CSV table of C-alpha atoms in Angstrom, one decimal:
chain,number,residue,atom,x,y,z
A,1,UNK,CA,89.5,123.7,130.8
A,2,UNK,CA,87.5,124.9,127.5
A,3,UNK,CA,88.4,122.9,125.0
A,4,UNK,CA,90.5,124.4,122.0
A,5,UNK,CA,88.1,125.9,118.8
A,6,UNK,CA,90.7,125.6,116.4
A,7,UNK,CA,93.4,122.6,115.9
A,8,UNK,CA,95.2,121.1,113.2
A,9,UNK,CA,95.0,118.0,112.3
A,10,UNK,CA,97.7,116.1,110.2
A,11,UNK,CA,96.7,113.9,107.5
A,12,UNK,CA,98.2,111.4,104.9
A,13,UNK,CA,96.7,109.8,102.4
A,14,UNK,CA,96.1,106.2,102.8
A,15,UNK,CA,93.0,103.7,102.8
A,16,UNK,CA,91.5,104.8,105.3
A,17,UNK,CA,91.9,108.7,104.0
A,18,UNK,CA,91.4,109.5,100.4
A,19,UNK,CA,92.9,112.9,99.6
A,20,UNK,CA,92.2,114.8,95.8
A,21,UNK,CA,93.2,118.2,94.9
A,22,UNK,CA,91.0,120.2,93.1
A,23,UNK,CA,92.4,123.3,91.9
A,24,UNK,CA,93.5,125.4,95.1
A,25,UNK,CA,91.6,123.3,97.5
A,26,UNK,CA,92.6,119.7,99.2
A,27,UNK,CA,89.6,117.5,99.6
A,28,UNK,CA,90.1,114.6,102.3
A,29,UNK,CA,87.3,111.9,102.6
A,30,UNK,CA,87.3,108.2,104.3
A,31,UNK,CA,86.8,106.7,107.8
A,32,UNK,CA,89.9,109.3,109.2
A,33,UNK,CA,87.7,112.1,108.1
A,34,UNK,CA,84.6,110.7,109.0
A,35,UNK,CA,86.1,110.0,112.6
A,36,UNK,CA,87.8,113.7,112.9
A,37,UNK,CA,84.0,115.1,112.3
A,38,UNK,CA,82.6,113.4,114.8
A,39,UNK,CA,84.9,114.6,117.3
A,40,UNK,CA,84.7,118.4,116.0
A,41,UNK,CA,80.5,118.1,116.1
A,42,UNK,CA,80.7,116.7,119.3
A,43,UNK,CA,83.9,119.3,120.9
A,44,UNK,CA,82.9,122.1,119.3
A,45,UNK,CA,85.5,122.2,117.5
A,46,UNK,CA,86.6,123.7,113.8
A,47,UNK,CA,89.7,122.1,111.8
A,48,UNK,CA,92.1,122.7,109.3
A,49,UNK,CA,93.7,119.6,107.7
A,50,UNK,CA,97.8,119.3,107.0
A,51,UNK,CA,99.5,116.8,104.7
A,52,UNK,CA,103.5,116.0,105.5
A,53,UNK,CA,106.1,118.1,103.3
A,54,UNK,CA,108.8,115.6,103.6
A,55,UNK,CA,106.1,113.3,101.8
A,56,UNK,CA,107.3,110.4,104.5
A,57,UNK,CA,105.0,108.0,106.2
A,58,UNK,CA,105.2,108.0,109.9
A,59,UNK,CA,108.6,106.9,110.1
A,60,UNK,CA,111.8,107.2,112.2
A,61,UNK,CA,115.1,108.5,110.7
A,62,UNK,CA,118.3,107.4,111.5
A,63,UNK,CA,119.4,110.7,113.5
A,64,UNK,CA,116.1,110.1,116.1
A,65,UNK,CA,113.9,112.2,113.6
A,66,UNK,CA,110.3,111.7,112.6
A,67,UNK,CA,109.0,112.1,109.2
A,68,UNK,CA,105.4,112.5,108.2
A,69,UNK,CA,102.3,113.2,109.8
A,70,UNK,CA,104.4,111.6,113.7
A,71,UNK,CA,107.0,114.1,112.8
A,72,UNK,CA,104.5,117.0,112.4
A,73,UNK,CA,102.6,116.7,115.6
A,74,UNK,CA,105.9,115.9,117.7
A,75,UNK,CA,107.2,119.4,116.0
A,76,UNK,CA,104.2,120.9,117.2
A,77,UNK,CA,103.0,121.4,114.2
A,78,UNK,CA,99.6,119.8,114.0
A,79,UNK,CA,97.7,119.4,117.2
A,80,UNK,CA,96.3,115.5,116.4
A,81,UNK,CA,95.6,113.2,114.2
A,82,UNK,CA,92.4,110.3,113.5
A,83,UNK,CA,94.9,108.3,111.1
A,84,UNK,CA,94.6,104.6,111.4
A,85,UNK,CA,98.0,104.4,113.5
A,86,UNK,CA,99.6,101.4,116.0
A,87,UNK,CA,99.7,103.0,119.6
A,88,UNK,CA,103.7,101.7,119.6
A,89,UNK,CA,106.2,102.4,121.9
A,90,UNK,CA,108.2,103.8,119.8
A,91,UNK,CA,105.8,107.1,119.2
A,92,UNK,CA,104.6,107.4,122.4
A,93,UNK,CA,107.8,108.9,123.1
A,94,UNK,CA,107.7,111.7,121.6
A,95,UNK,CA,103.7,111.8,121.2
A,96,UNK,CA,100.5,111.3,123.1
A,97,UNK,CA,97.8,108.9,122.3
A,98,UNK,CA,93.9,108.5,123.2
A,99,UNK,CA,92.4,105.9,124.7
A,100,UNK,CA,92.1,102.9,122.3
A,101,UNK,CA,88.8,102.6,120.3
A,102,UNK,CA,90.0,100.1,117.6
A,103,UNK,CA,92.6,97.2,116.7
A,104,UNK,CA,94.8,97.0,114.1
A,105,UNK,CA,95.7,93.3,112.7
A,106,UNK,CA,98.1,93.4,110.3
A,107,UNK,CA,98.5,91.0,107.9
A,108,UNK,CA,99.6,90.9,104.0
A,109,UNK,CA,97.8,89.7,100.5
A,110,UNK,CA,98.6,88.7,97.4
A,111,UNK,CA,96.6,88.8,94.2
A,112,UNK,CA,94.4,85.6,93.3
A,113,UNK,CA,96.4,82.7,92.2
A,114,UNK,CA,95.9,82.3,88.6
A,115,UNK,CA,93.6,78.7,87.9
A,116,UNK,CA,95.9,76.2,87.0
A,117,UNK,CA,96.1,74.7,83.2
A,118,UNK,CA,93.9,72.0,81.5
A,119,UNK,CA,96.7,69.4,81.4
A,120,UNK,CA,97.8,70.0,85.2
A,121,UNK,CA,94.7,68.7,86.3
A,122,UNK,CA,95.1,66.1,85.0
A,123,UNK,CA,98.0,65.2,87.2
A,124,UNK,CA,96.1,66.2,90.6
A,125,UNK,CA,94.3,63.4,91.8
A,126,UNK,CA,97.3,61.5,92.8
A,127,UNK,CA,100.4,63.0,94.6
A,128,UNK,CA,103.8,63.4,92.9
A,129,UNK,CA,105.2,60.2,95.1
A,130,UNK,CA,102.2,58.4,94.2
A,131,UNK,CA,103.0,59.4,90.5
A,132,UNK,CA,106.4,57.8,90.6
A,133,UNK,CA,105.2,54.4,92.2
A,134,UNK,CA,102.6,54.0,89.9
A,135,UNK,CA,105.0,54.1,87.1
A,136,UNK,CA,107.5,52.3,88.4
A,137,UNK,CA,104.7,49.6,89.0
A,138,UNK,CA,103.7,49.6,84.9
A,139,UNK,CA,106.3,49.4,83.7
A,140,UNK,CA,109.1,47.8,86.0
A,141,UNK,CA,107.6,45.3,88.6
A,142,UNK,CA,105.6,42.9,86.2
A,143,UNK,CA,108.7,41.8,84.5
A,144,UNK,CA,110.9,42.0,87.2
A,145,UNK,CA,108.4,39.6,89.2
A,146,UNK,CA,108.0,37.1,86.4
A,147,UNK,CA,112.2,36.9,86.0
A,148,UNK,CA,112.7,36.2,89.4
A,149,UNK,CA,109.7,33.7,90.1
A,150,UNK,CA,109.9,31.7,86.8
A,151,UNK,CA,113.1,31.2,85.8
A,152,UNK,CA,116.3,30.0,87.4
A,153,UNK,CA,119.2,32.1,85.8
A,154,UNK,CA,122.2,34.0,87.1
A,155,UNK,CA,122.7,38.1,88.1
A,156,UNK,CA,123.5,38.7,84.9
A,157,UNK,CA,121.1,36.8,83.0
A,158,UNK,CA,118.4,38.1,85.2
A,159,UNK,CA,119.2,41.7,83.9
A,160,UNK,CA,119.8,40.3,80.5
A,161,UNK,CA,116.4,38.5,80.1
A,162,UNK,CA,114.8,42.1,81.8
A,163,UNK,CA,116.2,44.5,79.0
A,164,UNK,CA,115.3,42.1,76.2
A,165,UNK,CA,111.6,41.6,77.3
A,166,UNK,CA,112.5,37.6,77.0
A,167,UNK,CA,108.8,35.3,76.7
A,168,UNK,CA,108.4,33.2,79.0
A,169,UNK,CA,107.7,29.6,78.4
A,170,UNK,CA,103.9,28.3,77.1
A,171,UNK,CA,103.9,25.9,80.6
A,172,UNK,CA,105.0,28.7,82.5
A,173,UNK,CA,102.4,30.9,81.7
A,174,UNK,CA,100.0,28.5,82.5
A,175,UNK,CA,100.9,27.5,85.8
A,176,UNK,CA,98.8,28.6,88.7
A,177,UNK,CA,101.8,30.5,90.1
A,178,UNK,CA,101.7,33.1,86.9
A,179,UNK,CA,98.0,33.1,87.0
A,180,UNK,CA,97.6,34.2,90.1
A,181,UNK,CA,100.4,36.8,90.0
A,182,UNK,CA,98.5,38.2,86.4
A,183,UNK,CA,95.2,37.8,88.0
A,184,UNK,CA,96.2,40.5,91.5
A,185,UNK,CA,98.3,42.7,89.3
A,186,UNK,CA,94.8,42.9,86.8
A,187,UNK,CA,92.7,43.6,90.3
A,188,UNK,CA,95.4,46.3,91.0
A,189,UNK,CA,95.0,47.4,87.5
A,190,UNK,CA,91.4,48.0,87.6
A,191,UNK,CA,91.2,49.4,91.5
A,192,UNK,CA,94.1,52.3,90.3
A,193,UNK,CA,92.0,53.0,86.9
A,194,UNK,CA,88.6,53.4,89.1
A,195,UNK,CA,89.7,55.4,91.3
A,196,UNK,CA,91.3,58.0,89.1
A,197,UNK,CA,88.5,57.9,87.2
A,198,UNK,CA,86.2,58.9,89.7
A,199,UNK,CA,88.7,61.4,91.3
A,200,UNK,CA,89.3,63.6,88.1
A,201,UNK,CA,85.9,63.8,87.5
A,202,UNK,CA,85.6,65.7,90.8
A,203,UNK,CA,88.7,68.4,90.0
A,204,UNK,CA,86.8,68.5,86.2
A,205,UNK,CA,84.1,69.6,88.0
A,206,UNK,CA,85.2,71.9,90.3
A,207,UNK,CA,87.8,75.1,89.0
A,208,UNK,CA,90.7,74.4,90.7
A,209,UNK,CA,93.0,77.3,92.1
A,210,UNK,CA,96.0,77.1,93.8
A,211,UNK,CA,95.6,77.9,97.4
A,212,UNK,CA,98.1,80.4,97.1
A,213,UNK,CA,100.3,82.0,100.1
A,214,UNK,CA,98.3,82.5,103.5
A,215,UNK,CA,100.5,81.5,106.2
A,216,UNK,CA,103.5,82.8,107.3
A,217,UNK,CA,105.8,80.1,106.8
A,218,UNK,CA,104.8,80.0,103.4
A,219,UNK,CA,105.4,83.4,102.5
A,220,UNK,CA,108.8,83.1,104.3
A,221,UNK,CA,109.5,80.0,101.4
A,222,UNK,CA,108.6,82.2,98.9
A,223,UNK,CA,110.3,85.2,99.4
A,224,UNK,CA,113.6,83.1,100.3
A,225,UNK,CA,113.0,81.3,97.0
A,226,UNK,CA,113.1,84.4,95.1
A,227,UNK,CA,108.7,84.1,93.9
A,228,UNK,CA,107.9,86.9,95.6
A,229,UNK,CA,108.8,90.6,97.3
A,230,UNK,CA,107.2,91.6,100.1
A,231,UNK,CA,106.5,95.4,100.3
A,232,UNK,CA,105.4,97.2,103.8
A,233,UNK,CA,104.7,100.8,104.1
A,234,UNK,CA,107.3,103.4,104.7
A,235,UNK,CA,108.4,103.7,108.2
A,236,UNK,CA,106.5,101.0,109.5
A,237,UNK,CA,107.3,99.1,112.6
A,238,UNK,CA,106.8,95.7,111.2
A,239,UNK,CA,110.5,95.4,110.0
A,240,UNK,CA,112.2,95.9,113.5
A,241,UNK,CA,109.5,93.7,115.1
A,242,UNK,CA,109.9,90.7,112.4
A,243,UNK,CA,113.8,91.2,112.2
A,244,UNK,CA,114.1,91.2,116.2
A,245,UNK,CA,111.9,88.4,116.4
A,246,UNK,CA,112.6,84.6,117.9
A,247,UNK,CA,110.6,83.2,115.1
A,248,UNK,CA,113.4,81.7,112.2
A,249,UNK,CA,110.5,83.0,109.5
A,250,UNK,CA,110.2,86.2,110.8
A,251,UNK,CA,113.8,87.2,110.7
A,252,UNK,CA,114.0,86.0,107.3
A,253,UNK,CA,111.0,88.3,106.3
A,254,UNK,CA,112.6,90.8,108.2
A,255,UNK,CA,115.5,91.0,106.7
A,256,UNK,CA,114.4,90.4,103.4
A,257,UNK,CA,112.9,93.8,103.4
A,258,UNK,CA,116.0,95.5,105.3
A,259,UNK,CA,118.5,93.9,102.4
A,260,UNK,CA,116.1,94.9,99.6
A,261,UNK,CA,114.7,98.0,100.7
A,262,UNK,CA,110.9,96.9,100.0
A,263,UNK,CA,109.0,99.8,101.7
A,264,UNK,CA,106.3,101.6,99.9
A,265,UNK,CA,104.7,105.3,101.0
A,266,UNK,CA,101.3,104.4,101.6
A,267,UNK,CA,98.4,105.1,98.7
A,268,UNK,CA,95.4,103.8,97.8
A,269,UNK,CA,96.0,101.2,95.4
A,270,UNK,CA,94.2,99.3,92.9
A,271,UNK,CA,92.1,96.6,92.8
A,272,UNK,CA,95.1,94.2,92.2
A,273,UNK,CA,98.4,94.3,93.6
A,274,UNK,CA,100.7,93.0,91.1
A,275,UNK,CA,102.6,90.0,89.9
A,276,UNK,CA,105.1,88.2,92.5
A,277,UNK,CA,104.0,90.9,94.9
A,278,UNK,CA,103.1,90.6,97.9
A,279,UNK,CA,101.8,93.8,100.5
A,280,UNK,CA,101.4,94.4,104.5
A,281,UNK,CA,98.3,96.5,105.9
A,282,UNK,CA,95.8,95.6,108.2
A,283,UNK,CA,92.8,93.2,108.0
A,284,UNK,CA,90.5,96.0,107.7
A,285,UNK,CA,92.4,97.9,105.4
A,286,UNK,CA,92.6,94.6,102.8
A,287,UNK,CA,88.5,94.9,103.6
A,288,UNK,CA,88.2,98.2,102.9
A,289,UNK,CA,90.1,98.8,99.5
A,290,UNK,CA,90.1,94.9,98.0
A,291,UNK,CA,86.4,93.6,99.3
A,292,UNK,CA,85.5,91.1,101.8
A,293,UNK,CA,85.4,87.5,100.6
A,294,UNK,CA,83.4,85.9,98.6
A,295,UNK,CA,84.2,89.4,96.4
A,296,UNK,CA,87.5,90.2,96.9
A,297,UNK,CA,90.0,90.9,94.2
A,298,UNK,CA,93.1,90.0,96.3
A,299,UNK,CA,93.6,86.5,98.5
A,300,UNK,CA,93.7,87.8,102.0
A,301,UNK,CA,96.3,85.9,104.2
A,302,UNK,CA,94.8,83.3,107.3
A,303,UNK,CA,97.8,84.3,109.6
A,304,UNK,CA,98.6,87.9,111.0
A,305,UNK,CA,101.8,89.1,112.2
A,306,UNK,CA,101.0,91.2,114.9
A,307,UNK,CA,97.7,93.0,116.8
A,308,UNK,CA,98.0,96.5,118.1
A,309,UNK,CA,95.4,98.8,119.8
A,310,UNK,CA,95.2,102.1,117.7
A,311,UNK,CA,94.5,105.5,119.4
A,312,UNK,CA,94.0,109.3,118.0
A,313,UNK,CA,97.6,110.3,117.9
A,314,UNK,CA,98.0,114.1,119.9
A,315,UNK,CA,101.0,116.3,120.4
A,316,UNK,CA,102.6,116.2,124.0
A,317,UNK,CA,101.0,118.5,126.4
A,318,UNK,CA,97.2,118.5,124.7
A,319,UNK,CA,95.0,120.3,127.1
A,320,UNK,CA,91.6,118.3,126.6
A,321,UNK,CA,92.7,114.7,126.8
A,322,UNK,CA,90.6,113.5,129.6
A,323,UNK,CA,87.6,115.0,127.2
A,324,UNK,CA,88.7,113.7,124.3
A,325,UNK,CA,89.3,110.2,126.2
A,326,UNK,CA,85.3,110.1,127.3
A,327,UNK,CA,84.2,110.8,123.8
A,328,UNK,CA,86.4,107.9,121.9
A,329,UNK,CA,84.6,106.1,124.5
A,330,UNK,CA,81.4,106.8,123.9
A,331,UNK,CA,81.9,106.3,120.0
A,332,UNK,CA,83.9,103.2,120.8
A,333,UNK,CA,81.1,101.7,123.5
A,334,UNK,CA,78.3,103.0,120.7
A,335,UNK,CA,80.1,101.0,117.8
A,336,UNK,CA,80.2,104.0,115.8
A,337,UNK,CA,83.8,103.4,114.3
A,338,UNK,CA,83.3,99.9,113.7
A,339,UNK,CA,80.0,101.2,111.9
A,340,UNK,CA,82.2,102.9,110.1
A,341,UNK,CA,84.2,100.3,109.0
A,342,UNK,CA,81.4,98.1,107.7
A,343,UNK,CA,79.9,101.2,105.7
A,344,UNK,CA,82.6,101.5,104.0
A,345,UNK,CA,83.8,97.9,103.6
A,346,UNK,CA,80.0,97.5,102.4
A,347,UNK,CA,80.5,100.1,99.6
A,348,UNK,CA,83.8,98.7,98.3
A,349,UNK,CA,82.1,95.1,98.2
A,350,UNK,CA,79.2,96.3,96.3
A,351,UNK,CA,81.3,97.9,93.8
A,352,UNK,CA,83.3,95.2,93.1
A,353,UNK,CA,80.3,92.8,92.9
A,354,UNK,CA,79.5,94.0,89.4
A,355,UNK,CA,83.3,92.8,88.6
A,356,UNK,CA,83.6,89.8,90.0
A,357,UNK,CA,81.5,86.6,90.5
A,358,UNK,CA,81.6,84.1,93.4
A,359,UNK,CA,82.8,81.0,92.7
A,360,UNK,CA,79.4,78.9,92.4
A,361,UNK,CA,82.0,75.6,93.3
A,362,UNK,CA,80.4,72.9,91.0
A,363,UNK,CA,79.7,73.4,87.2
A,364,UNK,CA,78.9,71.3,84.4
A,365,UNK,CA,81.6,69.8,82.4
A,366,UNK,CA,82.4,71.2,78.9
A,367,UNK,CA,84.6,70.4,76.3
A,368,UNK,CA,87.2,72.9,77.6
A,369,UNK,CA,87.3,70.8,81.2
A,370,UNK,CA,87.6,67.6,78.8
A,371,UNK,CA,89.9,69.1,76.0
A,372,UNK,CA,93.1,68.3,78.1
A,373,UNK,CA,92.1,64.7,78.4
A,374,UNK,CA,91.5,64.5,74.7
A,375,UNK,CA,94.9,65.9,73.6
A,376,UNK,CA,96.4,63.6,75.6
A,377,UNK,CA,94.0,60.9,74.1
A,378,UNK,CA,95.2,62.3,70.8
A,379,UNK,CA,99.0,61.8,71.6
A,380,UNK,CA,99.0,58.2,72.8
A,381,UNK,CA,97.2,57.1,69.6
A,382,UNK,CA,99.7,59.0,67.3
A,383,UNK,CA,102.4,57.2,69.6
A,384,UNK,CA,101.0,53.8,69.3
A,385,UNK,CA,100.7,53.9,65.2
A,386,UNK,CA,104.2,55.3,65.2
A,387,UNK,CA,105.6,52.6,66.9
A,388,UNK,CA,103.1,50.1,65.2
A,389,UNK,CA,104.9,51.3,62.1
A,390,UNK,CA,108.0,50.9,63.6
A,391,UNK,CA,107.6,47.5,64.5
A,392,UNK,CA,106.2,46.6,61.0
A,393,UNK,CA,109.4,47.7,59.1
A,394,UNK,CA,111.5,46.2,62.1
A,395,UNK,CA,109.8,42.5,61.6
A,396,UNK,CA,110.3,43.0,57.9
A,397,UNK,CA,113.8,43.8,57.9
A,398,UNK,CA,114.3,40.7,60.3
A,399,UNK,CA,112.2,38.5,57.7
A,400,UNK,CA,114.4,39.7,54.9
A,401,UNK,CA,117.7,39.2,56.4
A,402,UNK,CA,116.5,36.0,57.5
A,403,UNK,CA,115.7,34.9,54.2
């Protein structure tokens, strides 16, 4: 059978297909174009593009409906369509599908974390728990140690002689007992001082960023903590299969978006997504629109929640298949798509190159890495005069009563 000369093809605008309107005319350009003009050289064929009225996605209703570009070709209204689509089971009910010449991965990104301030870093190289014991250790165990191994003295004495800060005895502080317990708390001391020492100097040195959210059970935490909304495109399959999910995370996801109504038509955004924001496409979209790392402008998650074959979506009853099926072959065998992908992920990453830099990892420290150390420099000396001062007009308000 001759293959048709004349189909429509439905359209909608997305990262993969930029559509602009110039005056009367509708100008469509990106990988779904470039894929739909490869099959027309190829078939012989001539084409006339169709956006969606109802302005939906590819979506199903609630009364068993379609909307968008699924909609138009399962209404006969478009004859196929090269849009960057899942092959579900869902649509092949009430449309046809090609053979596979691609995958989609889908996954979700934030926007970079922000670096963190001067005086948090000065907190890193030690854990919170580590924090704690250390401070409990200054300022607690020395004098709890010398009340219990120097002096004999009731429960309540004990905690008597430990708020007052009571001196021990001349002999007992030389004994060999307190020397050595002065001597390994000093050792201590120093080994706690070195070794922070040397560990700041290495978060100085290198920018610190948070890692930010990149797997799922982290984004689950955040969205059920109320830090972030996660937005997926309108009428995408993702919500039923994270809702009906056996994973605890999923669901939550799931019905985080079903509660809150977070869906989105899709467009081609930005180059950042927005605060407390987080957004599902696939891996090759992210590529395609944000940059591939080391220059993109969003942080691209590690995990992915599902991997689907994609397929040139036709209407039921298409004519040509079987030719159509031996040329997405051909271009799939040849690489041609994924050519296609890298052209354009290539452009995106050189334009973005002139707005961001790589991070080079180490750099020289300045005063802006040291200012937060200083400050903090600056506060303990203002602290210790104070209470210098204090303890000057205390002693001579004892000395006076005294006399």
């Amino acid at each position: 059978m001759q293959f048709p000369r004349y189909l429509k093809a439905a359209i909608i605008p997305s990262r993969t297909c930029k559509v602009e309107k110039t005056g009367n005319e509708t100008v469509a350009t990106g990988i779904d174009i470039q894929l739909l003009n490869l099959l027309a050289e190829n078939l012989n064929f001539r084409y006339t593009l169709h956006l969606p009225e109802d302005g939906g996605g590819y979506g199903l209703n609630k009364n068993g409906t379609w909307t968008g570009i699924v909609g138009m070709i399962a209404r006969g209204e478009a004859d196929l369509s090269t849009a960057y689509l899942s092959m579900s089971e869902e649509r092949s009910h009430v449309v046809d599908f090609s053979t596979s010449y691609y995958i989609l991965e889908t996954t979700f990104a934030t926007d970079i974390p922000k670096p963190l301030i001067k005086y948090e870093v000065l907190l890193l190289p030690f854990q919170m728990h580590i924090w704690i014991a250390l401070l409990v250790s200054f300022f607690l165990v020395p004098n709890v140690l010398q009340q219990l191994m120097f002096r004999k003295q009731t429960t309540l004495e004990f905690f008597i002689n430990l708020l007052n800060h009571k001196k021990m005895p001349r002999t007992v502080m030389d004994s060999m007992e307190h020397r050595i317990l002065m001597g390994s708390w000093l050792v201590f001391e120093t080994f706690v001082r070195f070794i922070y020492t040397s560990l700041i100097l290495s978060f100085l040195t290198i920018k610190p960023i948070p890692r930010g959210i990149k797997t799922i059970p982290d984004l689950s935490e955040a969205i059920e903590k109320g830090r972030f909304k996660f937005y997926v495109p309108r009428g995408s399959a993702l919500v039923d299969f994270l809702t009906n999910s056996n994973s605890e995370d999923y669901q939550k996801i799931g019905l985080a978006i079903r509660m809150n109504n977070w869906t989105q038509a899709p467009s081609f955004m930005g180059e950042m997504i927005g605060d407390s924001t987080v957004i599902s496409r696939a891996r090759s979209d992210f590529h395609i629109t944000y940059g591939m790392p080391p220059f993109s402008t969003v942080s691209i998650a590690d995990d992915s929640f599902q991997i689907w074959n994609v397929g040139i979506m036709l209407r039921k009853g298409f004519c040509c298949k079987e030719r159509l099926n031996t040329l997405v072959l051909r271009i799939c065998n040849g690489g041609l798509y994924q050519k296609m992908i890298q052209d354009e992920a290539y452009r995106q990453r050189f334009k973005l190159s002139f707005k961001t830099s790589a991070d080079e990892g180490v750099k020289k420290i300045g005063f802006d890495e040291l200012f937060g150390i200083f400050f903090v420099l600056a506060i303990l000396h203002i602290l210790s005069v104070l209470i210098f001062i204090m303890e000057r007009v205390y002693n001579r308000r004892i000395k006076k009563a005294l006399q």
